[in-house]
C-alpha positions as YAML, in Angstrom:
chain: A
units: angstrom
residues:
- id: 1
  name: ILE
  ca: [-21.95, 19.01, -4.19]
- id: 2
  name: LEU
  ca: [-19.49, 18.59, -1.31]
- id: 3
  name: ALA
  ca: [-21.32, 15.46, -0.16]
- id: 4
  name: GLN
  ca: [-21.17, 14.04, -3.69]
- id: 5
  name: ALA
  ca: [-17.45, 14.78, -3.87]
- id: 6
  name: ILE
  ca: [-16.83, 13.01, -0.56]
- id: 7
  name: LEU
  ca: [-18.84, 9.98, -1.68]
- id: 8
  name: PHE
  ca: [-16.95, 9.84, -4.98]
- id: 9
  name: GLN
  ca: [-13.61, 10.01, -3.15]
- id: 10
  name: LYS
  ca: [-14.63, 7.14, -0.87]
- id: 11
  name: PHE
  ca: [-15.73, 5.13, -3.89]
- id: 12
  name: GLN
  ca: [-12.47, 5.84, -5.69]
- id: 13
  name: ASN
  ca: [-10.41, 4.83, -2.64]
- id: 14
  name: THR
  ca: [-12.37, 1.58, -2.34]
- id: 15
  name: LEU
  ca: [-11.96, 0.91, -6.04]
- id: 16
  name: MET
  ca: [-8.21, 1.52, -5.95]
- id: 17
  name: GLY
  ca: [-7.51, -0.34, -2.74]
- id: 18
  name: GLY
  ca: [-9.86, -3.27, -3.07]
- id: 19
  name: ILE
  ca: [-10.20, -3.98, -6.75]
- id: 20
  name: LEU
  ca: [-7.85, -2.23, -9.13]
- id: 21
  name: ARG
  ca: [-4.58, -2.24, -7.20]
- id: 22
  name: PRO
  ca: [-4.44, -6.04, -6.65]
- id: 23
  name: MET
  ca: [-5.13, -6.57, -10.33]
- id: 24
  name: GLY
  ca: [-2.66, -3.96, -11.53]
- id: 25
  name: GLY
  ca: [-5.28, -1.41, -12.57]
- id: 26
  name: ILE
  ca: [-7.37, -1.44, -15.69]
- id: 27
  name: LEU
  ca: [-5.09, -1.04, -18.70]
- id: 28
  name: GLY
  ca: [-2.83, 1.29, -16.73]
- id: 29
  name: CYS
  ca: [-5.51, 4.00, -16.50]
- id: 30
  name: PHE
  ca: [-5.02, 4.51, -12.76]
- id: 31
  name: PRO
  ca: [-1.65, 5.40, -11.16]
- id: 32
  name: LEU
  ca: [0.05, 2.52, -9.39]
- id: 33
  name: ALA
  ca: [3.27, 2.17, -7.42]
- id: 34
  name: ASP
  ca: [6.45, 3.13, -9.25]
- id: 35
  name: GLN
  ca: [9.37, 0.70, -9.29]
- id: 36
  name: SER
  ca: [10.90, 2.13, -6.12]
- id: 37
  name: GLN
  ca: [7.70, 1.25, -4.25]
- id: 38
  name: ARG
  ca: [7.11, -2.15, -5.84]
- id: 39
  name: SER
  ca: [8.17, -5.22, -3.91]
- id: 40
  name: ALA
  ca: [9.41, -8.52, -5.35]
- id: 41
  name: VAL
  ca: [8.02, -10.34, -2.31]
- id: 42
  name: ARG
  ca: [4.62, -10.64, -0.66]
- id: 43
  name: ALA
  ca: [3.73, -9.23, 2.74]
- id: 44
  name: ASP
  ca: [4.76, -12.56, 4.31]
- id: 45
  name: GLY
  ca: [8.20, -12.41, 2.67]
- id: 46
  name: SER
  ca: [7.54, -15.14, 0.10]
- id: 47
  name: PRO
  ca: [8.19, -14.48, -3.60]
- id: 48
  name: TRP
  ca: [5.34, -13.76, -5.97]
- id: 49
  name: CYS
  ca: [6.45, -16.73, -8.05]
- id: 50
  name: ASP
  ca: [9.04, -19.47, -7.73]
- id: 51
  name: VAL
  ca: [10.16, -19.77, -11.33]
- id: 52
  name: VAL
  ca: [9.90, -17.81, -14.56]
- id: 53
  name: VAL
  ca: [9.84, -20.00, -17.64]
- id: 54
  name: LYS
  ca: [10.43, -19.12, -21.26]
- id: 55
  name: ILE
  ca: [9.22, -21.57, -23.88]
- id: 56
  name: GLY
  ca: [11.56, -20.62, -26.69]
- id: 57
  name: GLY
  ca: [10.40, -20.21, -30.27]
- id: 58
  name: SER
  ca: [12.22, -23.41, -31.23]
- id: 59
  name: ALA
  ca: [10.34, -25.30, -28.50]
- id: 60
  name: CYS
  ca: [6.87, -24.29, -29.64]
- id: 61
  name: THR
  ca: [7.26, -23.82, -33.41]
- id: 62
  name: GLN
  ca: [9.10, -25.26, -36.38]
- id: 63
  name: LYS
  ca: [11.45, -22.29, -36.83]
- id: 64
  name: ALA
  ca: [12.42, -23.19, -40.40]
- id: 65
  name: GLN
  ca: [8.78, -23.49, -41.54]
- id: 66
  name: PHE
  ca: [6.68, -20.35, -41.78]
- id: 67
  name: GLU
  ca: [4.00, -20.13, -39.07]
- id: 68
  name: THR
  ca: [4.17, -23.82, -38.22]
- id: 69
  name: LEU
  ca: [3.51, -25.06, -34.70]
- id: 70
  name: ASN
  ca: [5.72, -27.70, -33.06]
- id: 71
  name: SER
  ca: [2.82, -29.43, -31.37]
- id: 72
  name: GLU
  ca: [4.83, -32.29, -29.91]
- id: 73
  name: ARG
  ca: [7.42, -30.15, -28.11]
- id: 74
  name: LEU
  ca: [4.81, -27.62, -26.99]
- id: 75
  name: ALA
  ca: [2.61, -30.35, -25.54]
- id: 76
  name: ALA
  ca: [5.59, -31.86, -23.71]
- id: 77
  name: SER
  ca: [6.42, -28.52, -22.09]
- id: 78
  name: CYS
  ca: [2.79, -27.88, -21.16]
- id: 79
  name: LYS
  ca: [2.54, -31.28, -19.45]
- id: 80
  name: GLN
  ca: [5.63, -30.50, -17.38]
- id: 81
  name: LEU
  ca: [4.35, -27.07, -16.40]
- id: 82
  name: ALA
  ca: [0.96, -28.49, -15.41]
- id: 83
  name: ALA
  ca: [2.66, -31.10, -13.23]
- id: 84
  name: LEU
  ca: [4.75, -28.38, -11.63]
- id: 85
  name: SER
  ca: [1.66, -26.31, -10.88]
- id: 86
  name: GLY
  ca: [0.07, -29.38, -9.31]
- id: 87
  name: GLU
  ca: [2.96, -29.45, -6.85]
- id: 88
  name: GLY
  ca: [2.12, -25.93, -5.73]
- id: 89
  name: VAL
  ca: [4.90, -24.20, -7.63]
- id: 90
  name: ARG
  ca: [3.97, -20.64, -8.67]
- id: 91
  name: MET
  ca: [5.15, -19.54, -12.08]
- id: 92
  name: ALA
  ca: [5.03, -16.99, -14.86]
- id: 93
  name: VAL
  ca: [5.45, -18.07, -18.47]
- id: 94
  name: ILE
  ca: [6.85, -16.32, -21.53]
- id: 95
  name: HIS
  ca: [7.00, -17.74, -25.02]
- id: 96
  name: GLY
  ca: [9.04, -16.82, -28.06]
- id: 97
  name: ALA
  ca: [7.72, -16.24, -31.56]
- id: 98
  name: GLY
  ca: [9.76, -18.77, -33.55]
- id: 99
  name: SER
  ca: [8.36, -19.00, -37.06]
- id: 100
  name: PHE
  ca: [5.55, -16.58, -36.18]
- id: 101
  name: GLY
  ca: [6.11, -12.83, -36.43]
- id: 102
  name: HIS
  ca: [9.81, -12.79, -37.27]
- id: 103
  name: GLN
  ca: [9.34, -13.01, -41.01]
- id: 104
  name: GLN
  ca: [6.78, -10.20, -41.09]
- id: 105
  name: ALA
  ca: [8.88, -8.03, -38.78]
- id: 106
  name: LYS
  ca: [11.92, -8.46, -41.02]
- id: 107
  name: GLU
  ca: [10.04, -7.97, -44.30]
- id: 108
  name: PHE
  ca: [8.44, -4.70, -43.19]
- id: 109
  name: GLY
  ca: [11.29, -3.41, -41.01]
- id: 110
  name: VAL
  ca: [9.23, -3.31, -37.82]
- id: 111
  name: SER
  ca: [12.30, -3.63, -35.59]
- id: 112
  name: LYS
  ca: [13.87, -0.57, -37.23]
- id: 113
  name: GLY
  ca: [10.67, 1.48, -37.22]
- id: 114
  name: THR
  ca: [11.12, 4.96, -38.68]
- id: 115
  name: SER
  ca: [14.81, 5.11, -37.74]
- id: 116
  name: GLU
  ca: [15.92, 4.71, -41.37]
- id: 117
  name: THR
  ca: [13.42, 7.09, -42.93]
- id: 118
  name: ALA
  ca: [13.63, 10.84, -43.34]
- id: 119
  name: SER
  ca: [10.14, 11.37, -41.99]
- id: 120
  name: THR
  ca: [9.11, 11.03, -38.35]
- id: 121
  name: ALA
  ca: [5.63, 12.44, -38.97]
- id: 122
  name: TRP
  ca: [2.54, 10.75, -37.63]
- id: 123
  name: PRO
  ca: [0.76, 8.64, -38.54]
- id: 124
  name: LEU
  ca: [3.34, 5.99, -39.37]
- id: 125
  name: PRO
  ca: [4.15, 5.25, -43.03]
- id: 126
  name: GLN
  ca: [1.55, 2.98, -44.59]
- id: 127
  name: ARG
  ca: [3.97, 0.08, -45.16]
- id: 128
  name: LEU
  ca: [5.14, 0.18, -41.55]
- id: 129
  name: ARG
  ca: [1.54, 0.19, -40.32]
- id: 130
  name: GLU
  ca: [0.85, -2.84, -42.48]
- id: 131
  name: GLY
  ca: [3.90, -4.67, -41.17]
- id: 132
  name: PHE
  ca: [3.11, -3.84, -37.56]
- id: 133
  name: ALA
  ca: [-0.43, -5.17, -37.90]
- id: 134
  name: LYS
  ca: [0.70, -8.35, -39.66]
- id: 135
  name: THR
  ca: [3.45, -8.99, -37.11]
- id: 136
  name: ARG
  ca: [1.01, -8.61, -34.22]
- id: 137
  name: LEU
  ca: [-1.56, -10.82, -35.93]
- id: 138
  name: SER
  ca: [1.07, -13.54, -36.30]
- id: 139
  name: VAL
  ca: [2.43, -13.44, -32.74]
- id: 140
  name: THR
  ca: [-1.01, -13.27, -31.15]
- id: 141
  name: THR
  ca: [-2.09, -16.23, -33.26]
- id: 142
  name: LEU
  ca: [0.79, -18.23, -31.78]
- id: 143
  name: ASN
  ca: [-0.13, -16.96, -28.32]
- id: 144
  name: LYS
  ca: [-3.60, -18.42, -28.76]
- id: 145
  name: TYR
  ca: [-2.07, -21.81, -29.64]
- id: 146
  name: VAL
  ca: [0.23, -21.72, -26.60]
- id: 147
  name: ILE
  ca: [-2.53, -20.66, -24.21]
- id: 148
  name: SER
  ca: [-4.82, -23.36, -25.63]
- id: 149
  name: ALA
  ca: [-2.16, -26.04, -25.11]
- id: 150
  name: LEU
  ca: [-1.55, -24.93, -21.52]
- id: 151
  name: VAL
  ca: [-5.25, -24.79, -20.66]
- id: 152
  name: GLN
  ca: [-5.78, -28.21, -22.24]
- id: 153
  name: GLU
  ca: [-3.31, -29.62, -19.70]
- id: 154
  name: GLY
  ca: [-5.27, -28.03, -16.87]
- id: 155
  name: LEU
  ca: [-3.06, -24.97, -16.30]
- id: 156
  name: PRO
  ca: [-5.06, -21.75, -15.71]
- id: 157
  name: ALA
  ca: [-3.02, -19.73, -18.20]
- id: 158
  name: VAL
  ca: [-4.01, -16.12, -18.93]
- id: 159
  name: ALA
  ca: [-2.50, -14.11, -21.78]
- id: 160
  name: MET
  ca: [-0.86, -10.72, -21.14]
- id: 161
  name: SER
  ca: [-0.21, -9.01, -24.48]
- id: 162
  name: PRO
  ca: [2.36, -6.18, -24.19]
- id: 163
  name: CYS
  ca: [1.02, -3.90, -26.95]
- id: 164
  name: PRO
  ca: [-0.13, -1.19, -26.50]
- id: 165
  name: PHE
  ca: [0.33, -1.03, -22.72]
- id: 166
  name: VAL
  ca: [4.08, -1.68, -22.65]
- id: 167
  name: GLY
  ca: [6.19, 0.54, -24.88]
- id: 168
  name: THR
  ca: [9.82, 1.26, -25.66]
- id: 169
  name: SER
  ca: [12.10, 4.18, -26.39]
- id: 170
  name: GLN
  ca: [15.00, 3.45, -28.75]
- id: 171
  name: LYS
  ca: [14.06, -0.23, -28.47]
- id: 172
  name: LYS
  ca: [14.44, -0.28, -24.67]
- id: 173
  name: LEU
  ca: [11.67, -0.30, -22.09]
- id: 174
  name: THR
  ca: [10.42, 3.20, -21.45]
- id: 175
  name: GLY
  ca: [11.76, 4.27, -18.07]
- id: 176
  name: GLY
  ca: [14.02, 1.21, -17.94]
- id: 177
  name: CYS
  ca: [11.43, -1.10, -16.38]
- id: 178
  name: LEU
  ca: [7.95, -2.51, -16.81]
- id: 179
  name: PRO
  ca: [5.05, -0.10, -16.32]
- id: 180
  name: ALA
  ca: [3.43, -0.47, -12.91]
- id: 181
  name: ALA
  ca: [0.22, -1.82, -14.43]
- id: 182
  name: ALA
  ca: [2.09, -4.69, -16.12]
- id: 183
  name: ALA
  ca: [4.07, -5.67, -13.01]
- id: 184
  name: GLU
  ca: [1.13, -5.36, -10.62]
- id: 185
  name: GLY
  ca: [-1.19, -7.06, -13.08]
- id: 186
  name: ALA
  ca: [1.06, -10.13, -13.20]
- id: 187
  name: LYS
  ca: [1.15, -10.22, -9.40]
- id: 188
  name: GLY
  ca: [-2.63, -9.94, -9.29]
- id: 189
  name: LEU
  ca: [-3.03, -12.92, -11.62]
- id: 190
  name: ILE
  ca: [-0.59, -15.02, -9.60]
- id: 191
  name: SER
  ca: [-2.34, -14.07, -6.35]
- id: 192
  name: CYS
  ca: [-5.55, -15.44, -7.83]
- id: 193
  name: GLY
  ca: [-3.87, -18.75, -8.64]
- id: 194
  name: LEU
  ca: [-3.63, -17.96, -12.35]
- id: 195
  name: VAL
  ca: [-0.55, -18.19, -14.59]
- id: 196
  name: PRO
  ca: [0.38, -15.05, -16.56]
- id: 197
  name: VAL
  ca: [1.65, -15.83, -20.06]
- id: 198
  name: VAL
  ca: [3.47, -13.12, -22.02]
- id: 199
  name: HIS
  ca: [4.90, -13.18, -25.53]
- id: 200
  name: GLY
  ca: [7.40, -11.23, -27.59]
- id: 201
  name: ASP
  ca: [5.53, -8.49, -29.39]
- id: 202
  name: ALA
  ca: [5.54, -5.56, -31.76]
- id: 203
  name: VAL
  ca: [5.15, -2.44, -29.60]
- id: 204
  name: LEU
  ca: [4.96, 1.33, -29.89]
- id: 205
  name: ASP
  ca: [8.28, 3.15, -29.56]
- id: 206
  name: GLU
  ca: [8.65, 6.79, -28.54]
- id: 207
  name: SER
  ca: [11.74, 7.34, -30.71]
- id: 208
  name: GLN
  ca: [11.07, 5.32, -33.86]
- id: 209
  name: GLY
  ca: [7.35, 4.76, -33.87]
- id: 210
  name: VAL
  ca: [7.41, 0.98, -33.46]
- id: 211
  name: ALA
  ca: [9.85, -1.71, -32.35]
- id: 212
  name: ILE
  ca: [10.11, -5.36, -31.31]
- id: 213
  name: LEU
  ca: [10.04, -6.18, -27.60]
- id: 214
  name: SER
  ca: [11.61, -9.61, -27.19]
- id: 215
  name: GLY
  ca: [10.35, -12.18, -24.72]
- id: 216
  name: ASP
  ca: [13.89, -12.28, -23.35]
- id: 217
  name: VAL
  ca: [13.36, -8.78, -21.93]
- id: 218
  name: TRP
  ca: [10.33, -10.11, -20.08]
- id: 219
  name: MET
  ca: [12.49, -12.85, -18.55]
- id: 220
  name: VAL
  ca: [14.69, -10.26, -16.88]
- id: 221
  name: GLU
  ca: [11.79, -8.05, -15.81]
- id: 222
  name: PHE
  ca: [9.55, -10.82, -14.48]
- id: 223
  name: CYS
  ca: [12.41, -12.40, -12.52]
- id: 224
  name: ARG
  ca: [13.16, -9.04, -10.93]
- id: 225
  name: GLU
  ca: [9.57, -7.97, -10.32]
- id: 226
  name: LEU
  ca: [8.29, -11.33, -9.07]
- id: 227
  name: GLY
  ca: [11.27, -12.36, -6.92]
- id: 228
  name: ALA
  ca: [11.72, -15.70, -8.71]
- id: 229
  name: LYS
  ca: [14.25, -18.19, -7.37]
- id: 230
  name: SER
  ca: [15.14, -19.56, -10.79]
- id: 231
  name: ALA
  ca: [14.70, -18.92, -14.50]
- id: 232
  name: VAL
  ca: [14.34, -21.64, -17.13]
- id: 233
  name: PHE
  ca: [14.82, -21.28, -20.88]
- id: 234
  name: ILE
  ca: [13.18, -24.20, -22.70]
- id: 235
  name: THR
  ca: [14.55, -24.85, -26.17]
- id: 236
  name: ASP
  ca: [14.79, -27.63, -28.78]
- id: 237
  name: VAL
  ca: [18.28, -28.80, -27.76]
- id: 238
  name: ASP
  ca: [19.88, -29.84, -24.49]
- id: 239
  name: GLY
  ca: [21.47, -26.46, -23.79]
- id: 240
  name: VAL
  ca: [24.36, -24.36, -25.06]
- id: 241
  name: PHE
  ca: [26.84, -26.15, -27.32]
- id: 242
  name: THR
  ca: [30.30, -25.19, -28.50]
- id: 243
  name: LYS
  ca: [28.83, -25.11, -32.02]
- id: 244
  name: PRO
  ca: [25.50, -26.08, -33.61]
- id: 245
  name: PRO
  ca: [24.64, -29.49, -32.07]
- id: 246
  name: SER
  ca: [23.99, -30.97, -35.51]
- id: 247
  name: GLU
  ca: [27.66, -30.49, -36.41]
- id: 248
  name: PRO
  ca: [30.31, -33.12, -35.59]
- id: 249
  name: GLY
  ca: [32.29, -32.44, -32.44]
- id: 250
  name: ALA
  ca: [29.68, -30.22, -30.81]
- id: 251
  name: GLU
  ca: [29.93, -30.41, -27.03]
- id: 252
  name: LEU
  ca: [27.39, -29.42, -24.41]
- id: 253
  name: VAL
  ca: [28.51, -26.57, -22.15]
- id: 254
  name: ARG
  ca: [27.25, -27.68, -18.75]
- id: 255
  name: GLU
  ca: [28.06, -24.57, -16.74]
- id: 256
  name: ILE
  ca: [28.62, -20.91, -17.54]
- id: 257
  name: LEU
  ca: [29.75, -18.40, -14.93]
- id: 258
  name: VAL
  ca: [28.49, -14.83, -14.99]
- id: 259
  name: ASP
  ca: [30.10, -11.74, -13.51]
- id: 260
  name: PRO
  ca: [27.30, -10.40, -11.24]
- id: 261
  name: LYS
  ca: [28.47, -6.80, -11.64]
- id: 262
  name: THR
  ca: [28.96, -6.57, -15.40]
- id: 263
  name: GLY
  ca: [26.95, -9.54, -16.67]
- id: 264
  name: ASP
  ca: [29.98, -10.71, -18.67]
- id: 265
  name: LEU
  ca: [30.04, -14.41, -19.53]
- id: 266
  name: GLU
  ca: [32.98, -16.72, -18.98]
- id: 267
  name: LEU
  ca: [32.49, -18.48, -22.27]
- id: 268
  name: THR
  ca: [34.93, -19.38, -25.03]
- id: 269
  name: GLY
  ca: [34.73, -21.40, -28.22]
- id: 270
  name: VAL
  ca: [30.95, -21.10, -28.67]
- id: 271
  name: SER
  ca: [29.47, -20.25, -32.08]
- id: 272
  name: MET
  ca: [26.83, -17.50, -32.02]
- id: 273
  name: ASN
  ca: [25.21, -18.18, -35.42]
- id: 274
  name: THR
  ca: [21.85, -16.43, -35.88]
- id: 275
  name: ALA
  ca: [19.11, -17.32, -38.35]
- id: 276
  name: SER
  ca: [18.80, -14.60, -40.99]
- id: 277
  name: HIS
  ca: [15.16, -13.86, -40.11]
- id: 278
  name: ASP
  ca: [15.63, -13.76, -36.31]
- id: 279
  name: VAL
  ca: [15.08, -10.10, -35.45]
- id: 280
  name: THR
  ca: [15.73, -10.64, -31.72]
- id: 281
  name: GLY
  ca: [19.40, -11.60, -31.92]
- id: 282
  name: GLY
  ca: [19.78, -15.39, -31.76]
- id: 283
  name: LEU
  ca: [21.89, -17.30, -29.22]
- id: 284
  name: LYS
  ca: [23.98, -14.34, -28.16]
- id: 285
  name: ALA
  ca: [20.87, -12.38, -27.21]
- id: 286
  name: LYS
  ca: [19.53, -15.36, -25.26]
- id: 287
  name: LEU
  ca: [22.77, -15.74, -23.31]
- id: 288
  name: ASP
  ca: [22.91, -12.01, -22.68]
- id: 289
  name: SER
  ca: [19.35, -12.22, -21.37]
- id: 290
  name: ALA
  ca: [20.24, -15.13, -19.09]
- id: 291
  name: ALA
  ca: [23.26, -13.19, -17.80]
- id: 292
  name: ASN
  ca: [21.13, -10.09, -17.24]
- id: 293
  name: VAL
  ca: [18.75, -12.14, -15.11]
- id: 294
  name: LEU
  ca: [21.63, -12.99, -12.78]
- id: 295
  name: LYS
  ca: [22.85, -9.40, -12.88]
- id: 296
  name: CYS
  ca: [19.52, -7.64, -12.33]
- id: 297
  name: ALA
  ca: [17.39, -10.12, -10.36]
- id: 298
  name: PRO
  ca: [19.18, -10.85, -7.06]
- id: 299
  name: SER
  ca: [16.56, -13.41, -6.00]
- id: 300
  name: VAL
  ca: [17.45, -15.75, -8.88]
- id: 301
  name: GLN
  ca: [19.96, -18.39, -7.81]
- id: 302
  name: ALA
  ca: [20.52, -19.97, -11.22]
- id: 303
  name: VAL
  ca: [19.38, -19.86, -14.84]
- id: 304
  name: TYR
  ca: [18.88, -23.10, -16.75]
- id: 305
  name: ILE
  ca: [18.77, -23.82, -20.48]
- id: 306
  name: VAL
  ca: [17.19, -27.21, -21.23]
- id: 307
  name: LYS
  ca: [15.38, -29.25, -23.87]
- id: 308
  name: ALA
  ca: [11.58, -29.28, -24.03]
- id: 309
  name: GLY
  ca: [10.02, -32.30, -22.35]
- id: 310
  name: SER
  ca: [13.33, -33.73, -21.14]
- id: 311
  name: ALA
  ca: [14.18, -35.06, -17.69]
- id: 312
  name: ALA
  ca: [16.61, -32.15, -17.48]
- id: 313
  name: ALA
  ca: [13.73, -29.72, -18.00]
- id: 314
  name: GLY
  ca: [11.83, -31.37, -15.17]
- id: 315
  name: GLN
  ca: [14.84, -30.95, -12.89]
- id: 316
  name: ALA
  ca: [15.44, -27.33, -13.88]
- id: 317
  name: LEU
  ca: [11.80, -26.35, -13.38]
- id: 318
  name: ARG
  ca: [12.15, -27.54, -9.78]
- id: 319
  name: GLY
  ca: [15.33, -25.57, -9.19]
- id: 320
  name: VAL
  ca: [17.67, -28.55, -9.50]
- id: 321
  name: ALA
  ca: [20.76, -28.26, -11.72]
- id: 322
  name: PRO
  ca: [20.08, -30.57, -14.69]
- id: 323
  name: LYS
  ca: [22.51, -33.32, -15.55]
- id: 324
  name: GLN
  ca: [21.92, -32.83, -19.28]
- id: 325
  name: GLY
  ca: [21.54, -29.09, -19.66]
- id: 326
  name: THR
  ca: [23.35, -25.76, -19.23]
- id: 327
  name: THR
  ca: [23.40, -23.94, -15.89]
- id: 328
  name: LEU
  ca: [24.36, -20.29, -15.54]
- id: 329
  name: ARG
  ca: [25.51, -19.11, -12.10]
- id: 330
  name: ARG
  ca: [27.13, -16.06, -10.62]
- id: 331
  name: ARG
  ca: [30.89, -16.22, -10.45]
...
């Protein structure tokens, strides 16, 4: 029996050290390094990835049309990312939900979970279960389209779905950071030359049963965990405007300064209108996310907001301040 125990221990050590740890473990079943032990750089001091990119919902879907893909903008972004990869740039990709998922989440109250009901008993109320399932079906359908478009351009994109392995408590990441398996798993994919692709998702929540975990949260976490030099938000317009760009007199805001201690934005005269079905907070949430990247990810030198497929997007993806875009920097 002792000999068997010793052999099993050797096998387990080999499994952990040689197979599971580089790939982040299998579904989080084995303990991995906590955040205090995780490093945003490799053993040689280089970052795990150079840039973290978010393809916004407006850049991959028609946001005003239910579950409708914006094939032209998505293809343009995928071409640019494939070209970037061909230059040896390492990246992680996140995409928004756009016209997928938001409507279902709003209709069934997935973002609110059980917070507005008298009962916190398990299982979840039937209507909430239905809404959760339909929301996930919608966002994972979009994820398939995005992955397919990336792979078609020759990018080795691999989906990382948050649910059920990443959860929240009162709508915030449990423990205040990504689980070790998620962070180490992304590093394992990048080490293999693959491109992790994450999406906003409906997730389990310790306090209210279920919640929505926005892709913007992943921007902050991936930038911090992977030591990225820059972060790029790809959207359907050139950047941040003083008011909706379709309105007369709208002006592009070329630079926004961020207080590195508080994350406060030096920004005045900008409208923060949010679509009624957007359960993740609209422009204000996006800017807060961009500011949080600069606050929480010291490796990031700048955050760029640019239009899909534009020359400005090409510049931003390479860490160059775009001429026709919005750049956020530390004050």
